[in-house]
PDB file of C-alpha atoms in Angstrom:
ATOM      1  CA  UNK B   1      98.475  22.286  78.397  1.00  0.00           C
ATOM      2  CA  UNK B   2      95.407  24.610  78.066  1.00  0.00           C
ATOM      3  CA  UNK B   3      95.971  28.493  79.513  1.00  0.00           C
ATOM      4  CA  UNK B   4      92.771  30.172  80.587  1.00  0.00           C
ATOM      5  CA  UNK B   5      91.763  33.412  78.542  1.00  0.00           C
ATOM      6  CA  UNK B   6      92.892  36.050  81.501  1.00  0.00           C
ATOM      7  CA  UNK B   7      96.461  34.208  81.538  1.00  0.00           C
ATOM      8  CA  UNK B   8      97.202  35.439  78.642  1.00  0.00           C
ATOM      9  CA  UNK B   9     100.247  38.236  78.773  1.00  0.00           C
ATOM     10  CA  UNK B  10      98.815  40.809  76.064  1.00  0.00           C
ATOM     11  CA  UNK B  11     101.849  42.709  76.104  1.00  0.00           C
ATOM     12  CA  UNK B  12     105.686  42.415  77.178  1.00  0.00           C
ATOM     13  CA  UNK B  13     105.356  41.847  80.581  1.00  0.00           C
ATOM     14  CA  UNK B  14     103.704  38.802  81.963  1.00  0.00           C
ATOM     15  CA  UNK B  15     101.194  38.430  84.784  1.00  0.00           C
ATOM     16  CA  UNK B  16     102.437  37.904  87.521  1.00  0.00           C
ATOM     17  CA  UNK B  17     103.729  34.106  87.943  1.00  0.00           C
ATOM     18  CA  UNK B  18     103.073  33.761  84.443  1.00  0.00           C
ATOM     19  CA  UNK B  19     105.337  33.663  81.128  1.00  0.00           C
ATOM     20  CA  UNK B  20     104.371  36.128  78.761  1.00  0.00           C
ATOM     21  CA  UNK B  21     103.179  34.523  75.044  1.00  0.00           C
ATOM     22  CA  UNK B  22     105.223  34.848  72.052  1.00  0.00           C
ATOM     23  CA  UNK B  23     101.614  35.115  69.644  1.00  0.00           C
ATOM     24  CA  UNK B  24     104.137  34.523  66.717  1.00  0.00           C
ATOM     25  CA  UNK B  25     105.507  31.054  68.038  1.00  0.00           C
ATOM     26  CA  UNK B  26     103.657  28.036  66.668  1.00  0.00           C
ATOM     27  CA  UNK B  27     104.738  25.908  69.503  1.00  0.00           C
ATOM     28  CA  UNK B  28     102.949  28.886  71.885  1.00  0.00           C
ATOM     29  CA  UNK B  29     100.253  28.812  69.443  1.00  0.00           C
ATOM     30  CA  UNK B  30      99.340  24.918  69.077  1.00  0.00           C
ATOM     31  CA  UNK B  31      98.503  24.548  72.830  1.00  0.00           C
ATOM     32  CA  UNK B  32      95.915  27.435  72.787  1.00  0.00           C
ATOM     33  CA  UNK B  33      92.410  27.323  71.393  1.00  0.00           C
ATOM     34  CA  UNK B  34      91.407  29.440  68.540  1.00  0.00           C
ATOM     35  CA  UNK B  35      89.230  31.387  71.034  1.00  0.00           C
ATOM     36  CA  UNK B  36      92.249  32.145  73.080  1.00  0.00           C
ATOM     37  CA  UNK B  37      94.338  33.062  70.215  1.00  0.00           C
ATOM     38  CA  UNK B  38      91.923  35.428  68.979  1.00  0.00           C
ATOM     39  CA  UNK B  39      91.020  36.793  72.545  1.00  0.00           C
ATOM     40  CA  UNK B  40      95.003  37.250  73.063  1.00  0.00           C
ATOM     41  CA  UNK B  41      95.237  39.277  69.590  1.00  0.00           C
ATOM     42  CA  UNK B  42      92.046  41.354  70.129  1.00  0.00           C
ATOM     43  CA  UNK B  43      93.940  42.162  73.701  1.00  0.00           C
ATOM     44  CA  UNK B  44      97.282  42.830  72.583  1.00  0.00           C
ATOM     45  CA  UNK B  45      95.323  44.566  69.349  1.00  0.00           C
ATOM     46  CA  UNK B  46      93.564  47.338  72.424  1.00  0.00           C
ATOM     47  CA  UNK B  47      96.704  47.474  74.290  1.00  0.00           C
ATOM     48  CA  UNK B  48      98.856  49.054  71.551  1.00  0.00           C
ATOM     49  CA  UNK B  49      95.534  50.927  70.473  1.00  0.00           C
ATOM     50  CA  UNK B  50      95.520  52.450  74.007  1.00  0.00           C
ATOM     51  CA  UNK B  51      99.080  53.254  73.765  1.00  0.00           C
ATOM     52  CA  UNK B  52      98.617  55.024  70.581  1.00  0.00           C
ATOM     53  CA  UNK B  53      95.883  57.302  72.102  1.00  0.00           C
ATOM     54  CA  UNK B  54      97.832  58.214  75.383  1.00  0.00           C
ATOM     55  CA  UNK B  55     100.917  59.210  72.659  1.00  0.00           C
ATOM     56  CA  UNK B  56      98.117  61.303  70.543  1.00  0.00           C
ATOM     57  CA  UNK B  57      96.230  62.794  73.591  1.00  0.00           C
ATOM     58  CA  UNK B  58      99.662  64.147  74.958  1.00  0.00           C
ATOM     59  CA  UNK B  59     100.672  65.865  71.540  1.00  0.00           C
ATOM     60  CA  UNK B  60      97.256  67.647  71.595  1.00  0.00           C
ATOM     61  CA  UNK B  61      97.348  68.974  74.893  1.00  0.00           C
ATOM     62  CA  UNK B  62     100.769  70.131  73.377  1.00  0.00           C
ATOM     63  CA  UNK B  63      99.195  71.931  70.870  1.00  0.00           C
ATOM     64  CA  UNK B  64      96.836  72.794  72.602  1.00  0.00           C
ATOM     65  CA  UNK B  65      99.231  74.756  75.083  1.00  0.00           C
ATOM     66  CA  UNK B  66     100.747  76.105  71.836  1.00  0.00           C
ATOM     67  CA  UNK B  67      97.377  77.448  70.493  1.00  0.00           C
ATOM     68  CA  UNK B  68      96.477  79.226  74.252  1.00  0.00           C
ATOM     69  CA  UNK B  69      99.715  80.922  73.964  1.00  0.00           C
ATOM     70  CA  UNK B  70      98.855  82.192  70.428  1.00  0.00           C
ATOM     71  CA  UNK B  71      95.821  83.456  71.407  1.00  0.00           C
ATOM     72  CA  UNK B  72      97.296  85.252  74.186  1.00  0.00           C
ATOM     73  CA  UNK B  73      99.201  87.099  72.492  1.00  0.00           C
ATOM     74  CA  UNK B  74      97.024  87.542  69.254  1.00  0.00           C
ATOM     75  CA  UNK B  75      94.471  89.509  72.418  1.00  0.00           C
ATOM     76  CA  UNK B  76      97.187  91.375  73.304  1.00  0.00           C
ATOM     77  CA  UNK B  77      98.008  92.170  70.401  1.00  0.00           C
ATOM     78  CA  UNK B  78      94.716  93.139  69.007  1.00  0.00           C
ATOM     79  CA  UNK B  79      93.964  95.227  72.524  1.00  0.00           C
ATOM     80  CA  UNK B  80      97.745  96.956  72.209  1.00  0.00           C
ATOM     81  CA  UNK B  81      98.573  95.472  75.780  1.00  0.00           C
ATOM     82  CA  UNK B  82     101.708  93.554  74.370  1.00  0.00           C
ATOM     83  CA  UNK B  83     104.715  94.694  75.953  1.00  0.00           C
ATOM     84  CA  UNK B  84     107.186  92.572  74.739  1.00  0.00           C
ATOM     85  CA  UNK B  85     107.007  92.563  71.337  1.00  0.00           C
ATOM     86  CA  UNK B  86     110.431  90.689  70.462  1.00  0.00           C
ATOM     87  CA  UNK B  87     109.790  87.652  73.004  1.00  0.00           C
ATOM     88  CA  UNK B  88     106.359  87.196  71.655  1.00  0.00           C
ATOM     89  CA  UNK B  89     107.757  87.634  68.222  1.00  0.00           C
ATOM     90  CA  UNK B  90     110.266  85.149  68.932  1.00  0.00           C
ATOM     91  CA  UNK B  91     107.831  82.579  70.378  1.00  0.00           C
ATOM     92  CA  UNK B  92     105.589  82.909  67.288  1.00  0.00           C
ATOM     93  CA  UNK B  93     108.060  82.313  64.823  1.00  0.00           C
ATOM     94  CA  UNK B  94     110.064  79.250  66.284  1.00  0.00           C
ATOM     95  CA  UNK B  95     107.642  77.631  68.083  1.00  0.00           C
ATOM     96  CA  UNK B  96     104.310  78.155  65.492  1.00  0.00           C
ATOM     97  CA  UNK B  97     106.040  78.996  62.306  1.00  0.00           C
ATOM     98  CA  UNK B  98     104.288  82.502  61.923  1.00  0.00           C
ATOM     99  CA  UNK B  99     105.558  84.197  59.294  1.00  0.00           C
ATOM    100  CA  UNK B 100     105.098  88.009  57.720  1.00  0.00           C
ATOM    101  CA  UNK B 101     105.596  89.798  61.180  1.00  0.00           C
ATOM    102  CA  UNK B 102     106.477  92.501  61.389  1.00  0.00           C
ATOM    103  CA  UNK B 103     109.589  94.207  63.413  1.00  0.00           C
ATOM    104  CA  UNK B 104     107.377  96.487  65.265  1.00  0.00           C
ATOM    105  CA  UNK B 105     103.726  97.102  66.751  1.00  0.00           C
ATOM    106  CA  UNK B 106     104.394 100.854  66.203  1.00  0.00           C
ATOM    107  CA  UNK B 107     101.765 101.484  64.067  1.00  0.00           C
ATOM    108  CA  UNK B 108      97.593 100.192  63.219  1.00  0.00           C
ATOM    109  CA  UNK B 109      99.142  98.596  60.398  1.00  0.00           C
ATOM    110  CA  UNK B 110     101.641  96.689  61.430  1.00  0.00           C
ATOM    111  CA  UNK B 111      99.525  95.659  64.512  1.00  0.00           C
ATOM    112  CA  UNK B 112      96.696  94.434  61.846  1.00  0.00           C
ATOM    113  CA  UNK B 113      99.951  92.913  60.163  1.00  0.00           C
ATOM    114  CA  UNK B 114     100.815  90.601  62.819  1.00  0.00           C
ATOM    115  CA  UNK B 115      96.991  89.658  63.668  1.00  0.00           C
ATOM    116  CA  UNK B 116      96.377  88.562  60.373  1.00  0.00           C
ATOM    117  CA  UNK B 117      99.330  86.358  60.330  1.00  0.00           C
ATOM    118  CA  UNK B 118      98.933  84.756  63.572  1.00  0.00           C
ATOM    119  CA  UNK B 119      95.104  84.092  62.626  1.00  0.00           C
ATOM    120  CA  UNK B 120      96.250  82.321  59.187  1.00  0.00           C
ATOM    121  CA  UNK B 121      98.247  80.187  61.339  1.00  0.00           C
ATOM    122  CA  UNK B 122      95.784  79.557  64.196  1.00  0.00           C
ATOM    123  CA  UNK B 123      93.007  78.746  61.750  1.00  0.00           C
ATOM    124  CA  UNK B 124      95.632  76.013  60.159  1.00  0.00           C
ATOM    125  CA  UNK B 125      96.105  74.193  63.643  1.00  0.00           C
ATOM    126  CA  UNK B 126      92.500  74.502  64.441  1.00  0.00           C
ATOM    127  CA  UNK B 127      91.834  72.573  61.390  1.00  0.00           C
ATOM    128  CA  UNK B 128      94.631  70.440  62.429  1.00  0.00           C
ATOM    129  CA  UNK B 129      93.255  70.028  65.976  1.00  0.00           C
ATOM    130  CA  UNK B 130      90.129  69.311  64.740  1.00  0.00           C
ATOM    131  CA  UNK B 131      91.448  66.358  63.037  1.00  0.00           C
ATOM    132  CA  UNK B 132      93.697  64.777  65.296  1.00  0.00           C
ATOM    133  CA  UNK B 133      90.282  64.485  67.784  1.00  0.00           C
ATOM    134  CA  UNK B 134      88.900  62.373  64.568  1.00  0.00           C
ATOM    135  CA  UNK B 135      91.912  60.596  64.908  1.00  0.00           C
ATOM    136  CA  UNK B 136      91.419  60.044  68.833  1.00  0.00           C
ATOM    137  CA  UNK B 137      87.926  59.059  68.347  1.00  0.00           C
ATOM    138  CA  UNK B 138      89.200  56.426  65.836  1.00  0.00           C
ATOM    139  CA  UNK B 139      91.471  55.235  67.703  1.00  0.00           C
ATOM    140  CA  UNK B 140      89.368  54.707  71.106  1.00  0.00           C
ATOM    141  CA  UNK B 141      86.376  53.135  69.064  1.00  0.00           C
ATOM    142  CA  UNK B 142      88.892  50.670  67.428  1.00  0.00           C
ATOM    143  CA  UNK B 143      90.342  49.977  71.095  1.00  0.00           C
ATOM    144  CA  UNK B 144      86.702  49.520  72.538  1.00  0.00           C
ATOM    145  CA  UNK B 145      86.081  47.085  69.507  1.00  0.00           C
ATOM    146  CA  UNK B 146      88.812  44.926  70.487  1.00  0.00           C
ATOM    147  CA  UNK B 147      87.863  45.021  74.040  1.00  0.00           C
ATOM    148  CA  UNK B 148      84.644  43.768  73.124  1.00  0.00           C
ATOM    149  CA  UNK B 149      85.661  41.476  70.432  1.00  0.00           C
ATOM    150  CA  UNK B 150      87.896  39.673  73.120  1.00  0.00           C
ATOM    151  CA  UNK B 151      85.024  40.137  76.282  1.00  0.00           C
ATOM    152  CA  UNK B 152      82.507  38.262  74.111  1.00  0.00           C
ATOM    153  CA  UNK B 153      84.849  35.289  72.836  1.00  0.00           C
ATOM    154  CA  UNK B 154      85.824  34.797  76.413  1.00  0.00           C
ATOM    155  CA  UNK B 155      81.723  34.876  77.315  1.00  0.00           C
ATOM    156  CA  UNK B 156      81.169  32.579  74.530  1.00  0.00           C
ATOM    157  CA  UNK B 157      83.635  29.992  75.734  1.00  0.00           C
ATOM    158  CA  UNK B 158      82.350  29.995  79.043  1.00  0.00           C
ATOM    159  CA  UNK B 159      79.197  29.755  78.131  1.00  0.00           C
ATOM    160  CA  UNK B 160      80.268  26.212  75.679  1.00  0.00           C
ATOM    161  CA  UNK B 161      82.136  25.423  78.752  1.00  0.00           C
ATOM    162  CA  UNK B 162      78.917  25.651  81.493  1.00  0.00           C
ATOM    163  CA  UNK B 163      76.542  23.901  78.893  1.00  0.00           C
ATOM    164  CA  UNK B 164      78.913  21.140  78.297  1.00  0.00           C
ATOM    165  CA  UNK B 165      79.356  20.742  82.438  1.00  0.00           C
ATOM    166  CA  UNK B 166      75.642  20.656  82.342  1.00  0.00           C
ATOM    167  CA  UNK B 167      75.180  18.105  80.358  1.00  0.00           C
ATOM    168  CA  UNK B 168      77.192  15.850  82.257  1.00  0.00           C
ATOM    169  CA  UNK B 169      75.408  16.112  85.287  1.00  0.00           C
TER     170      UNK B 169
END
């Protein structure tokens, strides 16, 4: 028993009206073709691909969120518009790790205190940010290379499959 290419369950869950393939199984395995083997891997390879770039897109939009905030109040800051100090403080330390800051925004000092610290730690997760988008690139070109990988077996075998039907007639 042959199972077309788009049969194939790529992930947990099974088509509908279909049973989903245990790739690990050699009785699954000895009743598909090596093109549908492969095809199913290069699938199941770009689903969990995918799924690792929704997971890495969410914690950057988290950090990115983070980093807004940070800049919010490194403006205010800077422009002596803060008005709660302690809350900001607060936020800075927990949630960024800013350290060196200082009690108070009494004074040109300590106001040039706490923007230095929060820019240290801003440049940090900028470099930081700037990496995890390598990482998403990576990720989605690997994904699109197992999309493709998979599209053009699937092409190829029904392209063996048309010339060998035309040959027949």
């Amino acid at each position: 028993m042959s199972i077309e290419a788009n049969a194939i369950a790529v992930n947990r869950y099974a088509p509908e009206g279909s049973k989903a393939i245990n790739l690990y199984s050699t009785s699954t395995a000895e009743n598909l073709t090596v093109g549908q083997l492969v095809s199913a891997i290069c699938i199941r390879t770009a689903c969990a691909l995918e799924e690792q770039s929704v997971n890495k897109m969410n914690l950057m939009n988290a950090n990115t969120e983070t980093l807004e905030q940070a800049s919010t109040y490194l403006q205010q800051i800077a422009e002596s518009t803060l008005t709660d100090w302690t809350s900001a403080k607060d936020y800075l330390e927990s949630a960024l790790g800013v350290t060196g800051l200082p009690d108070d925004l009494s004074t040109y000092n300590r106001r040039m205190q706490a923007v230095n610290a929060i820019k240290e730690k801003l440049e940090g997760m900028t470099q930081q940010a700037q990496e995890d988008m390598i990482d998403l690139q990576t990720l989605i070109n690997r994904r699109d290379l197992s999309y493709n990988t998979s599209s053009n077996i699937v092409k190829t075998m029904g392209n063996s499959k048309m010339n060998a039907a035309g040959k027949m007639l």
